[in-house]
Short mmCIF file of C-alpha atoms in Angstrom, two decimals:
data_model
loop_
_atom_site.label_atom_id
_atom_site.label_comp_id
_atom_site.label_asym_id
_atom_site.label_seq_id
_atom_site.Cartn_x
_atom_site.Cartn_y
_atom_site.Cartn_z
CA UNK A 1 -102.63 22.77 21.01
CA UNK A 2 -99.41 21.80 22.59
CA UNK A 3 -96.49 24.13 22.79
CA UNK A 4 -92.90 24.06 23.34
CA UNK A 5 -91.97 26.08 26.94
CA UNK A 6 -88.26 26.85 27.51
CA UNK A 7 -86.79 27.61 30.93
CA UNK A 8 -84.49 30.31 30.52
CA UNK A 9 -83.01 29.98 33.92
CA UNK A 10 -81.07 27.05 32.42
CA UNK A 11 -81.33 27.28 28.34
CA UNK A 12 -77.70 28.86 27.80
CA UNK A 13 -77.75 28.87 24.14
CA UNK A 14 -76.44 25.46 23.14
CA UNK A 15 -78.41 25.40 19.98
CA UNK A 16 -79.06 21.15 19.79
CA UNK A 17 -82.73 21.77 19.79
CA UNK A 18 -82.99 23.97 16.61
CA UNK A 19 -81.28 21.22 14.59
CA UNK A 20 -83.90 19.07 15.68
CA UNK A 21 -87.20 21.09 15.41
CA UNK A 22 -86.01 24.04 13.05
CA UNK A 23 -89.62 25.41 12.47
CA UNK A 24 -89.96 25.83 15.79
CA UNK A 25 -86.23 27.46 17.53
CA UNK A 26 -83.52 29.15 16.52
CA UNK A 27 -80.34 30.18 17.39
CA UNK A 28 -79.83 34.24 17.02
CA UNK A 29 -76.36 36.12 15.94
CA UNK A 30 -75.88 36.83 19.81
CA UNK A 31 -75.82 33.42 20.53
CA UNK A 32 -79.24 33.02 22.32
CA UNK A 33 -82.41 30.70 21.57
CA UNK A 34 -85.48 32.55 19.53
CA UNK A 35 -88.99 30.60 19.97
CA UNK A 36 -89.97 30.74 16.37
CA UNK A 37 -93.09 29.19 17.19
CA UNK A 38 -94.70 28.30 20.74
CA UNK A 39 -97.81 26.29 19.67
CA UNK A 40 -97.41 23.37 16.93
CA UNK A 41 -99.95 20.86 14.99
CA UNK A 42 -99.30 17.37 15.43
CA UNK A 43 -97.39 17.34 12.13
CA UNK A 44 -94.20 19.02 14.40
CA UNK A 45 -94.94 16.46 17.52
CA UNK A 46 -91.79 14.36 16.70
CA UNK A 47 -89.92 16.64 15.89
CA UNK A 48 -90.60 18.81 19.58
CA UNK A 49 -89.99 15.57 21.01
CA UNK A 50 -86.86 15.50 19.71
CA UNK A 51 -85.90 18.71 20.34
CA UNK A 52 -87.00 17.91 24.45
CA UNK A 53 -85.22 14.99 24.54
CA UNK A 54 -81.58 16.20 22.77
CA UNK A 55 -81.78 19.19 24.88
CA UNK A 56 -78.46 18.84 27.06
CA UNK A 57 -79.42 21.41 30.11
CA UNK A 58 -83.16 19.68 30.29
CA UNK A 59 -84.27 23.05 29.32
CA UNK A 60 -87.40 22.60 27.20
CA UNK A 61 -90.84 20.92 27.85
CA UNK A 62 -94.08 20.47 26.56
CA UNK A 63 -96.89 21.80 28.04
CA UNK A 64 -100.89 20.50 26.70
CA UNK A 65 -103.50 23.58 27.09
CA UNK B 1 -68.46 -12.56 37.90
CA UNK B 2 -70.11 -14.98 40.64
CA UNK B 3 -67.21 -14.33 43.09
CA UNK B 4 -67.56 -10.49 42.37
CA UNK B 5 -71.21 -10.60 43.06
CA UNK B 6 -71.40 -12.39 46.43
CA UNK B 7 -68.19 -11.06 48.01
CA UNK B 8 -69.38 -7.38 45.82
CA UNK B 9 -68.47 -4.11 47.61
CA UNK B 10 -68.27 -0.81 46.29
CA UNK B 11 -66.20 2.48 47.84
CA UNK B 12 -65.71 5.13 45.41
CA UNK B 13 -62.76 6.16 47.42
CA UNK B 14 -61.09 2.95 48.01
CA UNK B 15 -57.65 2.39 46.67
CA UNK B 16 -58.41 -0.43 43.98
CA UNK B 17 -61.14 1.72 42.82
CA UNK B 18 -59.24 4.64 42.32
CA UNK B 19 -56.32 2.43 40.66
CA UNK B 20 -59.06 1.06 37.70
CA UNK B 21 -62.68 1.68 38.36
CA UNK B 22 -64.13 -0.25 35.46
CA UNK B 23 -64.58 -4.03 36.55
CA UNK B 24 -66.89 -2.27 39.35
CA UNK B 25 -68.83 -0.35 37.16
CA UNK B 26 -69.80 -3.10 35.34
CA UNK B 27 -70.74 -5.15 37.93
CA UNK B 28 -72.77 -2.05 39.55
CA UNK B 29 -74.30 -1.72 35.95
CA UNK B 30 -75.25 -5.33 35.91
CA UNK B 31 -76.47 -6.53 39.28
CA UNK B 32 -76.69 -3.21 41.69
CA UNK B 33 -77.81 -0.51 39.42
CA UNK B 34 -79.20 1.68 42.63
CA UNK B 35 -76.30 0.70 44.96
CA UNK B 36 -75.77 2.09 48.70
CA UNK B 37 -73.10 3.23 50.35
CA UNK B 38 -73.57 3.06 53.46
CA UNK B 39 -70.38 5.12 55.11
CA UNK B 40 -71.59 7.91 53.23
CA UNK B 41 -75.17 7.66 52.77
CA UNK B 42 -75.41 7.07 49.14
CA UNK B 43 -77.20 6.09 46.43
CA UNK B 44 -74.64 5.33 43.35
CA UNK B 45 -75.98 5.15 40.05
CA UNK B 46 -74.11 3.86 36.75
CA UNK B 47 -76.83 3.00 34.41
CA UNK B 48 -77.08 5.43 31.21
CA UNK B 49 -80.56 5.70 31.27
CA UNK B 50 -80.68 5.84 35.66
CA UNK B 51 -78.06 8.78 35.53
CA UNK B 52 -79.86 10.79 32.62
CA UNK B 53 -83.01 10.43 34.67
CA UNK B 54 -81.85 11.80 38.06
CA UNK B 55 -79.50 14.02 36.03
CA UNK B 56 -82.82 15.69 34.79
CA UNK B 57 -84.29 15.79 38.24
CA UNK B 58 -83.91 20.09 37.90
CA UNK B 59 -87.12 21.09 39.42
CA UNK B 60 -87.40 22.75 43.12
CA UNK B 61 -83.94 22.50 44.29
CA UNK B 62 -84.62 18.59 45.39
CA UNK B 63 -81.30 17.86 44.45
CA UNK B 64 -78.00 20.54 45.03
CA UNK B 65 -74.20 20.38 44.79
CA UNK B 66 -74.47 21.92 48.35
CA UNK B 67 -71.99 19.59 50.29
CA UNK B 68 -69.71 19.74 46.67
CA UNK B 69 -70.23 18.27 43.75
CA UNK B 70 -66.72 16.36 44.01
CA UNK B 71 -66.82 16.44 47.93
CA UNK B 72 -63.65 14.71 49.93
CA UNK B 73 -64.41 11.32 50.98
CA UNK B 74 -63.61 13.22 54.67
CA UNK B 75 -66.83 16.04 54.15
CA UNK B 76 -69.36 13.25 53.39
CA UNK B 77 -68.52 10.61 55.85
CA UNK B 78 -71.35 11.84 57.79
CA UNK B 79 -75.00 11.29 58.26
CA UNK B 80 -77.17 14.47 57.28
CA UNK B 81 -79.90 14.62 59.66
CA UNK B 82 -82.40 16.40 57.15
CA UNK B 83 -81.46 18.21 54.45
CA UNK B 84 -77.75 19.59 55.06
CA UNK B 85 -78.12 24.02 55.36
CA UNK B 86 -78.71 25.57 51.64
CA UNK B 87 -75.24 26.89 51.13
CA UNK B 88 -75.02 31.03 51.39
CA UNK B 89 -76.09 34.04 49.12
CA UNK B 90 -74.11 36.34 51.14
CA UNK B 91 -71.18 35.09 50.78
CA UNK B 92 -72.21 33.95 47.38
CA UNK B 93 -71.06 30.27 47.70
CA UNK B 94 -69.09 28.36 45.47
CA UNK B 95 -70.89 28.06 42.02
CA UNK B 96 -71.37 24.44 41.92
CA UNK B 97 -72.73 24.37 45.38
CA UNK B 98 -75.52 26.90 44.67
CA UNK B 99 -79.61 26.56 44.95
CA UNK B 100 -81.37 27.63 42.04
CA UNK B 101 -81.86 30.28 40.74
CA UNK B 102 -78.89 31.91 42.01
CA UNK B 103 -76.92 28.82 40.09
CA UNK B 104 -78.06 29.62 36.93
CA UNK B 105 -77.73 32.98 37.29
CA UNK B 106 -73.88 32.76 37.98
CA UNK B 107 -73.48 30.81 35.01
CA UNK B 108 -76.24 33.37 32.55
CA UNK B 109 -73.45 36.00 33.95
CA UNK B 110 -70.50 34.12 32.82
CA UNK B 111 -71.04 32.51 29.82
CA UNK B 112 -71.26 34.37 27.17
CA UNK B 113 -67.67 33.80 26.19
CA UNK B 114 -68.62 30.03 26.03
CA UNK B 115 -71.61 29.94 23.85
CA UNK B 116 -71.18 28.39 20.16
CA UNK B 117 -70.46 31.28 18.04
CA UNK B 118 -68.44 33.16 20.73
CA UNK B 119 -66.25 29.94 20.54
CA UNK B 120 -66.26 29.33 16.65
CA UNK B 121 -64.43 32.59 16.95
CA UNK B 122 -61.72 30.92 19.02
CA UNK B 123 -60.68 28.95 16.45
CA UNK B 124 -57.61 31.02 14.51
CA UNK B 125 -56.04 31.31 18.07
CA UNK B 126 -56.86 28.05 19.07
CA UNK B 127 -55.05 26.86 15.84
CA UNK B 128 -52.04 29.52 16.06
CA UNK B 129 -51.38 28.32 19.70
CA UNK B 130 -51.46 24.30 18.72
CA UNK B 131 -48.96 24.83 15.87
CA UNK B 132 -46.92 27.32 17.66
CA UNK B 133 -46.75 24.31 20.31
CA UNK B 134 -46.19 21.77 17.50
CA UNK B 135 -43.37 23.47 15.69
CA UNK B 136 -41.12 23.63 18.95
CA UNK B 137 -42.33 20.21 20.48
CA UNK B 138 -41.69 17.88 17.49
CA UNK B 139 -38.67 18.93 16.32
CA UNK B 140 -37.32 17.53 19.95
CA UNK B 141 -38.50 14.47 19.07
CA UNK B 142 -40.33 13.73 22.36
CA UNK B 143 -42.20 15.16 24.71
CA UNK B 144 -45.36 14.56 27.19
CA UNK B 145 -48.09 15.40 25.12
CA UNK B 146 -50.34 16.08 28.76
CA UNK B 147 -47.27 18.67 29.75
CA UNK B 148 -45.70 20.03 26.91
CA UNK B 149 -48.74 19.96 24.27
CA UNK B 150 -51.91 19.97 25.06
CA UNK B 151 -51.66 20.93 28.90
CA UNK B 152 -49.98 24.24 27.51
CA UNK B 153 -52.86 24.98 24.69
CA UNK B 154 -55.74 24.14 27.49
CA UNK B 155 -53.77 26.66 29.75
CA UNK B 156 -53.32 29.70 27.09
CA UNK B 157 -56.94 29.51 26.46
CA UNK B 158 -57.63 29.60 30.08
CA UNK B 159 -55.61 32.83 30.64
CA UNK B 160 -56.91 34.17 27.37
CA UNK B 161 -60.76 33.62 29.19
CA UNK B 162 -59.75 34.79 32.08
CA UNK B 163 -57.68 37.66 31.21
CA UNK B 164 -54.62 36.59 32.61
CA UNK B 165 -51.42 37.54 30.93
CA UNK B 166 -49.81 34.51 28.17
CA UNK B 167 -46.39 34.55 30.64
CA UNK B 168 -48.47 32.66 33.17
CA UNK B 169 -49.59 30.35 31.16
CA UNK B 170 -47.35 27.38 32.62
CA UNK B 171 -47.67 28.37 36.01
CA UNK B 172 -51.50 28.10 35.13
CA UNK B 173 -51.28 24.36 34.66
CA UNK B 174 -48.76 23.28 36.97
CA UNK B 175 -51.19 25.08 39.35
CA UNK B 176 -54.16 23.14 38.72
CA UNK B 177 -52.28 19.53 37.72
CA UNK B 178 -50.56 19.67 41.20
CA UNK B 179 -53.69 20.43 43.37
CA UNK B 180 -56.53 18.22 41.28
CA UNK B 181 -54.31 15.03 41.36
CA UNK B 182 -55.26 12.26 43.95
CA UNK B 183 -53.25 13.06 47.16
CA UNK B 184 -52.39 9.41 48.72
CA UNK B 185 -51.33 10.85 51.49
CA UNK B 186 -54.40 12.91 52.59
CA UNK B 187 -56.67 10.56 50.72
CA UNK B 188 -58.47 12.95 48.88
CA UNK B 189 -58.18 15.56 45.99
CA UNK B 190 -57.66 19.16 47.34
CA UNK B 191 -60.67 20.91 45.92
CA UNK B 192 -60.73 23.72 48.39
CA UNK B 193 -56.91 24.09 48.30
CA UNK B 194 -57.45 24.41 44.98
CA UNK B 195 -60.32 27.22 45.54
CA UNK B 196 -58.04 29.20 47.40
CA UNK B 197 -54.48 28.95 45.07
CA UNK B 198 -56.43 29.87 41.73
CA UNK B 199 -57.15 33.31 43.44
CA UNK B 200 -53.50 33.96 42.92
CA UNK B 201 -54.63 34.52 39.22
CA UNK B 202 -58.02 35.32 39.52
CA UNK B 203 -58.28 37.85 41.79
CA UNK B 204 -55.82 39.91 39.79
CA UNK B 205 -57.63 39.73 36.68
CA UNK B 206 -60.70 40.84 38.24
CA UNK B 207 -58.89 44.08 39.88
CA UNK B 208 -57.94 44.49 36.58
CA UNK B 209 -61.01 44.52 34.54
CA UNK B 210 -62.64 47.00 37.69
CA UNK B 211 -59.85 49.11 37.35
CA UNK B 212 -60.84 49.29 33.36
CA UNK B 213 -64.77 49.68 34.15
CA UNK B 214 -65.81 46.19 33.74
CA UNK B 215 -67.34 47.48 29.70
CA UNK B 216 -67.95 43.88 29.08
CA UNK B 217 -64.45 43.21 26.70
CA UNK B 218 -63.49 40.18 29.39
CA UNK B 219 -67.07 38.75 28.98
CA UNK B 220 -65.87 35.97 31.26
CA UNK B 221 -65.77 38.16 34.14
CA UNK B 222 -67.16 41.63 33.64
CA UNK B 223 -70.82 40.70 33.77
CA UNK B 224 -70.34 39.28 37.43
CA UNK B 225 -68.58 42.26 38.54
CA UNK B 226 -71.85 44.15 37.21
CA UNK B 227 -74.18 41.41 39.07
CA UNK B 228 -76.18 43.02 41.92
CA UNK B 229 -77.94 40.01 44.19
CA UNK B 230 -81.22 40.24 45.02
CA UNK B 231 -83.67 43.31 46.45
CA UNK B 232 -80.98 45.19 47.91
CA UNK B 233 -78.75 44.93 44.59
CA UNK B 234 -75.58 43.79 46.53
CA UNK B 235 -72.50 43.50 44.37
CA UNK B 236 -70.22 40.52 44.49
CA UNK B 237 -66.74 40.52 46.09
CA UNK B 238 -63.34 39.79 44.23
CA UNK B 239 -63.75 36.62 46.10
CA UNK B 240 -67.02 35.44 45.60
CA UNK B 241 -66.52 35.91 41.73
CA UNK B 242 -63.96 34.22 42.02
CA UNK B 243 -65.55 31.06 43.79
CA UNK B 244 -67.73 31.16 40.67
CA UNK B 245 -65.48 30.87 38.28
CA UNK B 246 -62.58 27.51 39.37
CA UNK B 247 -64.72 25.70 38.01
CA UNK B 248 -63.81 26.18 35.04
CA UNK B 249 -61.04 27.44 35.29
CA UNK B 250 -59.67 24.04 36.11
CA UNK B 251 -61.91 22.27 33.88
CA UNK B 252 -60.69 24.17 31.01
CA UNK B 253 -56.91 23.73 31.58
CA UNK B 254 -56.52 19.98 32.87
CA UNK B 255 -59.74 17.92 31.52
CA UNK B 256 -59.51 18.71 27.63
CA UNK B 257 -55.76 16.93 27.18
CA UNK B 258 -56.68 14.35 28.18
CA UNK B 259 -59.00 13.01 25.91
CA UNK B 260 -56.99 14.58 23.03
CA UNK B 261 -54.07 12.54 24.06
CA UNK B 262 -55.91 9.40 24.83
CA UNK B 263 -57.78 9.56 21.56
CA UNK B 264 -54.74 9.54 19.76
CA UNK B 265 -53.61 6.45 22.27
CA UNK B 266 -56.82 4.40 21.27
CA UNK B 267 -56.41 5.39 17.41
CA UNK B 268 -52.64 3.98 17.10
CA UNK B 269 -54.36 0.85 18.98
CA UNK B 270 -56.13 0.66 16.07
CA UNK B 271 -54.33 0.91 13.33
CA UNK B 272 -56.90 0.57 10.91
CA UNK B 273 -59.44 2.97 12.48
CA UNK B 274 -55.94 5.81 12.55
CA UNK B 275 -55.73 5.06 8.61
CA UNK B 276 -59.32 5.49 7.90
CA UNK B 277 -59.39 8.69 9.94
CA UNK B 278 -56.45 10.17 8.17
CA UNK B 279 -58.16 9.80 4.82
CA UNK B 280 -60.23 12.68 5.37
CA UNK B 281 -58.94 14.70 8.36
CA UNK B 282 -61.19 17.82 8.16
CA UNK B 283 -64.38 15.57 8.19
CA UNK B 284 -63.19 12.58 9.83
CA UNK B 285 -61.67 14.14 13.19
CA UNK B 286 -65.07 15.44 14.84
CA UNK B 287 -66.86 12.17 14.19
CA UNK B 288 -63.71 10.70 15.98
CA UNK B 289 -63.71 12.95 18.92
CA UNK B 290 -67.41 12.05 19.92
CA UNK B 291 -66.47 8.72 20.33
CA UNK B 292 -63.23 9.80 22.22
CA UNK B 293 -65.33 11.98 24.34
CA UNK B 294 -67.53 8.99 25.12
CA UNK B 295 -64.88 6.35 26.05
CA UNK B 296 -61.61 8.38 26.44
CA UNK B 297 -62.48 10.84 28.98
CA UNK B 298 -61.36 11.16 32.56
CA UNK B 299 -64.31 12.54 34.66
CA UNK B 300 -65.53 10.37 36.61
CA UNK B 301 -68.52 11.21 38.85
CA UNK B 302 -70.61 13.89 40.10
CA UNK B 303 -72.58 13.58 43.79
CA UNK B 304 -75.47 15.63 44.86
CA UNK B 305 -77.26 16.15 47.85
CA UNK B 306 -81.31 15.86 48.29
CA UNK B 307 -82.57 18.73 50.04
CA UNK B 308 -86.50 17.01 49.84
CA UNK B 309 -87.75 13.41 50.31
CA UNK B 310 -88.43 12.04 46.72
CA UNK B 311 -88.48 8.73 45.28
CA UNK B 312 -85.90 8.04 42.29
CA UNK B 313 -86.57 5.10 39.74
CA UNK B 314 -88.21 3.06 42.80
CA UNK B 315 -85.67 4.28 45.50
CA UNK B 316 -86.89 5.91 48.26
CA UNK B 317 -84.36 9.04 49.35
CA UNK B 318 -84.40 11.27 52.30
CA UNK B 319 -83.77 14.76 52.59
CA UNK B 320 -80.24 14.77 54.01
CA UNK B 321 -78.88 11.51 51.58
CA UNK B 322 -76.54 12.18 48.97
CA UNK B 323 -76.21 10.84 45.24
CA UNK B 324 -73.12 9.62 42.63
CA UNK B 325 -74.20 9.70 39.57
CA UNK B 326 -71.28 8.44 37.76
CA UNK B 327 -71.23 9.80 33.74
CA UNK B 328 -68.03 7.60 32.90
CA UNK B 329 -70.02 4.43 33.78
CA UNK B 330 -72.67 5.57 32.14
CA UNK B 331 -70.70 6.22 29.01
CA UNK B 332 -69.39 2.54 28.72
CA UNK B 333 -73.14 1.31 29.03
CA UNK B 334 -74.08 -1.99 26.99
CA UNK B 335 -77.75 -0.79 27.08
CA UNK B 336 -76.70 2.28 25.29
CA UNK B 337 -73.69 1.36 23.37
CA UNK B 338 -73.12 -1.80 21.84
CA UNK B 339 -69.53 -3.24 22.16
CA UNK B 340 -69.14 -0.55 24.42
CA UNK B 341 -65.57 -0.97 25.97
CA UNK B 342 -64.36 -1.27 22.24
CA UNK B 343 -63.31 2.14 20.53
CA UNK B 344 -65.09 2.77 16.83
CA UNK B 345 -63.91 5.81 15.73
CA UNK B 346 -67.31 6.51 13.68
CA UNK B 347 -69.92 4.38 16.05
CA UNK B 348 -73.49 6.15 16.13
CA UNK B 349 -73.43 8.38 18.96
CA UNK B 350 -77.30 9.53 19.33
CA UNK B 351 -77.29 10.56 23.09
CA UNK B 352 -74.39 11.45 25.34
CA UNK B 353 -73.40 12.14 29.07
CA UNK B 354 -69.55 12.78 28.44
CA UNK B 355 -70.59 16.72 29.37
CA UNK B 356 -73.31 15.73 32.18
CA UNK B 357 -76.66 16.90 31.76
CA UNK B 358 -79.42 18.96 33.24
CA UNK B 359 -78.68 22.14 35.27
CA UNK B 360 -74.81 21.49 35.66
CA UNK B 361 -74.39 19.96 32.16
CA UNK B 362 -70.75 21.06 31.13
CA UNK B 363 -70.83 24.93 30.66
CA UNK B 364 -67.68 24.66 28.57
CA UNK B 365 -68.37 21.61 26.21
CA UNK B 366 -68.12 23.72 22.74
CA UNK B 367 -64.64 25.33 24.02
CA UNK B 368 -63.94 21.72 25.00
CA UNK B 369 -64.60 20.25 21.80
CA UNK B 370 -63.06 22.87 19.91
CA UNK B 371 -59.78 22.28 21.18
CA UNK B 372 -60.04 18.83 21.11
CA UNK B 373 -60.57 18.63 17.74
CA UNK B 374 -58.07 20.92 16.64
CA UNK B 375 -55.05 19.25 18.78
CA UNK B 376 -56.00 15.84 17.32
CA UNK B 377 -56.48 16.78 14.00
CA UNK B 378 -53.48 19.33 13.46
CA UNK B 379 -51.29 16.55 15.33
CA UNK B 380 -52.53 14.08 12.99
CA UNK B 381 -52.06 16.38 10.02
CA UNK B 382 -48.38 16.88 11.09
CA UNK B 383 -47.05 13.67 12.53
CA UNK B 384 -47.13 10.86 10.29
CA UNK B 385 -45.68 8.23 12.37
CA UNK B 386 -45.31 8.74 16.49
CA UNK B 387 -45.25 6.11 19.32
CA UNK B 388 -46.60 6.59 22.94
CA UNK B 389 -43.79 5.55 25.62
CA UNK B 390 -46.63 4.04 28.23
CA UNK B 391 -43.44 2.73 30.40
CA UNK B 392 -42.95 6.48 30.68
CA UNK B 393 -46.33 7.48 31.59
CA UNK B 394 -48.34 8.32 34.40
CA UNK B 395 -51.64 6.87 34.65
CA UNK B 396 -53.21 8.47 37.57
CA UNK B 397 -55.19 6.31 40.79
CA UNK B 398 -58.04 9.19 41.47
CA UNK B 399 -61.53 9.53 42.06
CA UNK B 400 -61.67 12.80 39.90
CA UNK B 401 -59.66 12.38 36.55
CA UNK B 402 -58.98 8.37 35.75
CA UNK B 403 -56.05 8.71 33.03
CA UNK B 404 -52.71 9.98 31.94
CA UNK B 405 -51.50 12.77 34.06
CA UNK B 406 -48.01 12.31 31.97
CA UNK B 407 -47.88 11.04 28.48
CA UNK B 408 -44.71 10.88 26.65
CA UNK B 409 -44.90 10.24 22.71
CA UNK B 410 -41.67 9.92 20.80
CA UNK B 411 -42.03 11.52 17.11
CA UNK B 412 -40.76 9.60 14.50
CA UNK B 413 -42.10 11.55 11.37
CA UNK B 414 -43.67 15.02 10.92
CA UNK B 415 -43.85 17.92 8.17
CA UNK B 416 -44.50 21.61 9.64
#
């Protein structure tokens, strides 16, 4: 299954990928990104396509076992 | 367009660019969308889609601000032979010249204070110190909104960051507007002049939060004075946390006014667009700024340096040859914006490189925004009839900030 990989070296919290794929991240009260869920069905492609793509720091991928 | 293409040369330090870059970004858009320079070894890219896509290049170091981001057309006249040498750890260099990690570990150390919900709680002062500013400004009945108004909001919330005390807050800006403007003489902008003149007030705030145990209440600076670099956990000097943090320090107090101001400028141009926003302030504004963040901003490039061989959209670069990816082009890009030059306050904005993007990608842009919003829409909700006096203004000739360094408006109807 594919899954969403962040690099925390540059995710800094901006929070434009959990409007985008909201089953899958989410911002926390201290202002830092949760992985909800890594792995996702196709059902959630577009939507972790979107989140990869609005990311601003080119923080998140996704990576095919 | 046929004479500019056959006779077509591009300097981003030459005078007549400086004095109105556009015609030459369109024409690099159009016909030389990977254009070199040869004086300084360059690639220049103004395509939306070409600057995203080297912008995103993040992996391995390949690229680095190492010989500055915003280097002096002086530093890069040069041929690298190879890559240039990876700019220190010990000194910690200045943060935009950095290799990964150590980059993105500066900024992880810094920017807490800058993350969304740390700056949602920004907004009651924010708002105190644009109305403050607003109820002695327009009862003068003019003033240079760059100066007097926003200039003055952009510089409290820099000393408020930075821990630097309110009474300082004009010598704050007339610091950084004197040393980032576009010295004809020298032909250049002072960066590292302005390196060393923002220790005045940055040194002395960090002193100040060691002296009061750096507990984390200036999460600006603290968490760098707690840092400890590499194996031998070696902390950081007053000077080398300093050199982390001009950045933005000047980006906060001189770059947000300006696209408040000249927001405002392009809504009385259109008069209609000015009406339709003022029918619904609180919802309208924000959709207006992104559109004034896309065509009203000043930035206009950002150069790197490849530290590897690697080929860019079919461009073969060497270790050694540098990079201008120009965001302000890229933001008035037909591909990605119809009618692009033309301002619509509520146009579609699905992707944007007003902030950059990738590992430099504007640490600030949610404190920049913020302010932005509230100095357009609390001047809006106050002034009901104003003029700009553009005989009066300044419009600045630069290869950093393209727009008005002085902008007088003339009030001709408020309510406080």
């Amino acid at each position: 299954m594919p899954k969403i990989v962040v690099n925390w070296l540059l995710c800094e919290g901006n929070g434009v990928c959990t409007e985008a794929a909201p089953e899958l991240l989410a911002m926390q009260d201290d202002d830092t990104l949760k992985v909800l869920k890594e792995e996702f069905g196709a059902d959630l492609q577009p939507k972790a396509d979107a989140a990869v793509r609005i990311c601003p720091k080119h923080a998140l991928k996704i990576e095919q076992d | 367009m046929n004479e500019m293409s056959s006779q077509f040369s591009y300097d981003p330090f030459a005078m007549e660019v400086l004095r109105n870059p556009i015609p030459f970004y369109k024409e690099l858009q159009a016909n030389h969308p990977c254009y070199y320079v040869e004086k300084y070894d360059m690639f220049v890219f103004t395509r939306f889609e070409d600057v995203m896509a080297v912008l995103g290049i993040t992996d391995d170091n390949t690229f680095m601000g190492s010989e500055s981001t915003l280097p002096t057309p002086q530093a890069i006249s040069h041929r690298n032979i190879g890559a240039p040498p990876v700019p220190t750890i010990n000194p910690m260099a200045p943060g935009p010249t950095l290799p990964s990690p150590y980059y993105e570990q500066m900024r992880l150390a810094y920017m807490k204070p800058l993350r969304p919900k740390a700056v949602k709680e920004l907004d009651g002062f924010i708002h105190d110190l644009v109305m403050d500013r607003l109820r002695e400004l327009l009862p003068q009945g003019r003033f240079d909104f760059m100066v007097d108004f926003g200039g003055m909001v952009s510089a409290a919330i820099t000393c408020k960051l930075f821990g630097i005390p309110f009474e300082q807050t004009a010598e704050v800006l007339d610091a950084v507007n004197s040393l980032s403007i576009y010295n004809e003489a020298e032909e250049k902008v002072d960066i590292p002049g302005l390196f060393q003149r923002l220790k005045d007030f940055i040194i002395p705030s960090i002193q100040r939060r060691r002296a009061a145990g750096a507990d984390g209440a200036l999460p600006l600076i603290d968490p760098l004075i707690n840092f400890r670099v590499g194996e031998e956990g070696r902390a950081l000097s007053d000077d080398e946390i300093s050199d982390q943090l001009v950045c933005a320090f000047v980006a906060n107090t001189e770059t947000p006014p300006k696209p408040a101001g000249q927001g405002l400028l392009a809504l009385k141009r259109h008069p209609d667009q000015l009406a339709a926003v003022r029918a619904d302030l609180d919802t309208n504004v924000p959709i207006a700024v992104e559109e004034i963040l896309r065509i009203c901003t000043t930035s206009q490039w950002t150069i790197r340096t490849a530290h590897k061989d690697i080929t860019v959209l079919g461009q073969p670069i060497r270790a050694g040859q540098r990079v201008l990816l120009s965001t302000f082009a890229a933001s008035r890009d037909e591909a990605e914006y119809e009618n692009a030059d033309e301002f619509i306050w509520n146009r579609r904005i699905s992707r944007s490189l007003t902030f950059g993007y990738g590992q430099h990608h504007c640490v600030g842009n949610h404190v920049a925004r913020l302010q932005i919003n509230i100095m357009v829409r609390e001047f809006l909700r106050h002034v009901h009839d104003f003029e700009f006096d553009l005989d009066s203004a300044y419009h600045s000739a630069s290869y950093f900030h393209w727009g008005y360094m002085q902008l007088p408006v003339v009030i001709k109807g408020y309510t406080l």
